[in-house]
Amino acid sequence: MRGGRRRGGGEMAHYKAADSKREQFRRYLEKSGVLDTLTKVLVALYEEPEKPNSALDFLKHHLGAAAPENPEVEVLRLEVAEMREKYEAVLEENEKLKTKLAQYEPPQDEKHGE
């Protein structure tokens, strides 16, 4: 009988530990804004007059819009804008150099005529 009591007591401690972990996790989700965001998206789906064919796609789309911008994405976006500017400048310079070079090269027609 004593063995049974110990096992029972151990199970109680196990449940308390699990409850404590769940509570910590719930607080973590609440503090980080996950619960609030999920609630808003689910409410938006609930209020949608015509339910989408894929509720999961609806959630993904709305969660993506609600997610805070990843700092790495912003850095990459700035880098792309900078590269685009440089690319445009290089194209412009290339056109100017082609025009200058054309002044020093005889036209193609004259080369064939010689």
Short mmCIF file of C-alpha atoms in Angstrom, two decimals:
data_model
loop_
_atom_site.label_atom_id
_atom_site.label_comp_id
_atom_site.label_asym_id
_atom_site.label_seq_id
_atom_site.Cartn_x
_atom_site.Cartn_y
_atom_site.Cartn_z
CA MET A 1 0.00 0.00 0.00
CA ARG A 2 2.80 2.38 0.76
CA GLY A 3 4.11 1.95 -2.77
CA GLY A 4 0.74 2.98 -4.13
CA ARG A 5 0.69 6.11 -2.03
CA ARG A 6 4.14 7.14 -3.13
CA ARG A 7 3.27 6.66 -6.76
CA GLY A 8 0.11 8.65 -6.30
CA GLY A 9 2.03 11.44 -4.60
CA GLY A 10 4.56 11.42 -7.41
CA GLU A 11 1.81 11.76 -9.99
CA MET A 12 0.35 14.72 -8.10
CA ALA A 13 3.75 16.41 -8.11
CA HIS A 14 4.03 15.65 -11.83
CA TYR A 15 0.66 17.30 -12.54
CA LYS A 16 1.60 20.34 -10.48
CA ALA A 17 4.87 20.67 -12.39
CA ALA A 18 3.01 20.36 -15.70
CA ASP A 19 0.45 22.96 -14.59
CA SER A 20 3.25 25.28 -13.54
CA LYS A 21 4.98 24.86 -16.92
CA ARG A 22 1.71 25.50 -18.74
CA GLU A 23 1.09 28.62 -16.67
CA GLN A 24 4.61 29.92 -17.36
CA PHE A 25 4.12 29.26 -21.07
CA ARG A 26 0.72 31.01 -21.05
CA ARG A 27 2.26 34.06 -19.34
CA TYR A 28 5.09 34.03 -21.90
CA LEU A 29 2.59 33.97 -24.79
CA GLU A 30 0.57 36.73 -23.17
CA LYS A 31 3.59 38.93 -22.45
CA SER A 32 5.00 38.54 -25.97
CA GLY A 33 1.68 39.54 -27.55
CA VAL A 34 1.06 36.17 -29.20
CA LEU A 35 -2.31 35.58 -27.49
CA ASP A 36 -3.53 39.06 -28.37
CA THR A 37 -2.47 38.72 -32.02
CA LEU A 38 -4.01 35.27 -32.40
CA THR A 39 -7.22 36.47 -30.78
CA LYS A 40 -7.46 39.43 -33.20
CA VAL A 41 -6.89 37.20 -36.24
CA LEU A 42 -9.44 34.63 -35.06
CA VAL A 43 -11.98 37.41 -34.38
CA ALA A 44 -11.35 38.76 -37.91
CA LEU A 45 -12.01 35.28 -39.32
CA TYR A 46 -15.15 34.95 -37.17
CA GLU A 47 -16.45 38.32 -38.41
CA GLU A 48 -15.65 37.53 -42.06
CA PRO A 49 -19.10 37.46 -43.79
CA GLU A 50 -17.97 34.93 -46.41
CA LYS A 51 -15.68 32.37 -44.84
CA PRO A 52 -12.58 31.69 -46.97
CA ASN A 53 -12.06 28.23 -48.47
CA SER A 54 -8.84 27.89 -46.51
CA ALA A 55 -9.00 29.16 -42.97
CA LEU A 56 -5.29 28.35 -42.61
CA ASP A 57 -4.37 30.59 -45.57
CA PHE A 58 -6.51 33.36 -44.05
CA LEU A 59 -4.64 33.02 -40.74
CA LYS A 60 -1.22 32.92 -42.44
CA HIS A 61 -2.03 36.02 -44.49
CA HIS A 62 -3.32 38.01 -41.53
CA LEU A 63 -0.58 36.85 -39.18
CA GLY A 64 2.03 37.85 -41.76
CA ALA A 65 0.51 41.34 -41.91
CA ALA A 66 0.36 41.59 -38.12
CA ALA A 67 3.85 40.30 -37.44
CA PRO A 68 6.40 42.94 -36.50
CA GLU A 69 8.99 43.65 -39.17
CA ASN A 70 12.06 41.48 -38.83
CA PRO A 71 15.14 43.76 -38.45
CA GLU A 72 17.08 41.55 -40.88
CA VAL A 73 14.40 42.07 -43.53
CA GLU A 74 14.67 45.85 -43.13
CA VAL A 75 18.47 45.68 -43.51
CA LEU A 76 18.10 43.59 -46.68
CA ARG A 77 15.46 45.99 -48.03
CA LEU A 78 17.84 48.94 -47.54
CA GLU A 79 20.67 46.97 -49.15
CA VAL A 80 18.52 46.21 -52.21
CA ALA A 81 17.57 49.89 -52.54
CA GLU A 82 21.25 50.87 -52.32
CA MET A 83 22.24 48.27 -54.92
CA ARG A 84 19.46 49.44 -57.23
CA GLU A 85 20.78 53.02 -56.97
CA LYS A 86 24.32 51.87 -57.77
CA TYR A 87 23.04 49.79 -60.68
CA GLU A 88 21.20 52.79 -62.14
CA ALA A 89 24.35 54.92 -61.78
CA VAL A 90 26.46 52.26 -63.52
CA LEU A 91 23.95 52.02 -66.39
CA GLU A 92 24.01 55.80 -66.78
CA GLU A 93 27.82 55.86 -66.74
CA ASN A 94 27.89 53.02 -69.27
CA GLU A 95 25.66 54.97 -71.66
CA LYS A 96 27.88 58.06 -71.35
CA LEU A 97 31.01 56.01 -72.01
CA LYS A 98 29.41 54.36 -75.06
CA THR A 99 28.53 57.80 -76.41
CA LYS A 100 32.11 59.06 -75.84
CA LEU A 101 33.58 55.94 -77.40
CA ALA A 102 31.36 56.32 -80.45
CA GLN A 103 32.96 59.73 -81.10
CA TYR A 104 36.39 58.07 -81.47
CA GLU A 105 35.32 55.05 -83.49
CA PRO A 106 34.55 55.37 -87.17
CA PRO A 107 30.97 54.41 -88.06
CA GLN A 108 30.52 50.73 -88.94
CA ASP A 109 29.60 51.56 -92.59
CA GLU A 110 32.98 53.23 -93.27
CA LYS A 111 34.91 50.20 -91.95
CA HIS A 112 33.22 47.92 -94.46
CA GLY A 113 33.80 50.41 -97.27
CA GLU A 114 37.60 50.43 -96.87
#
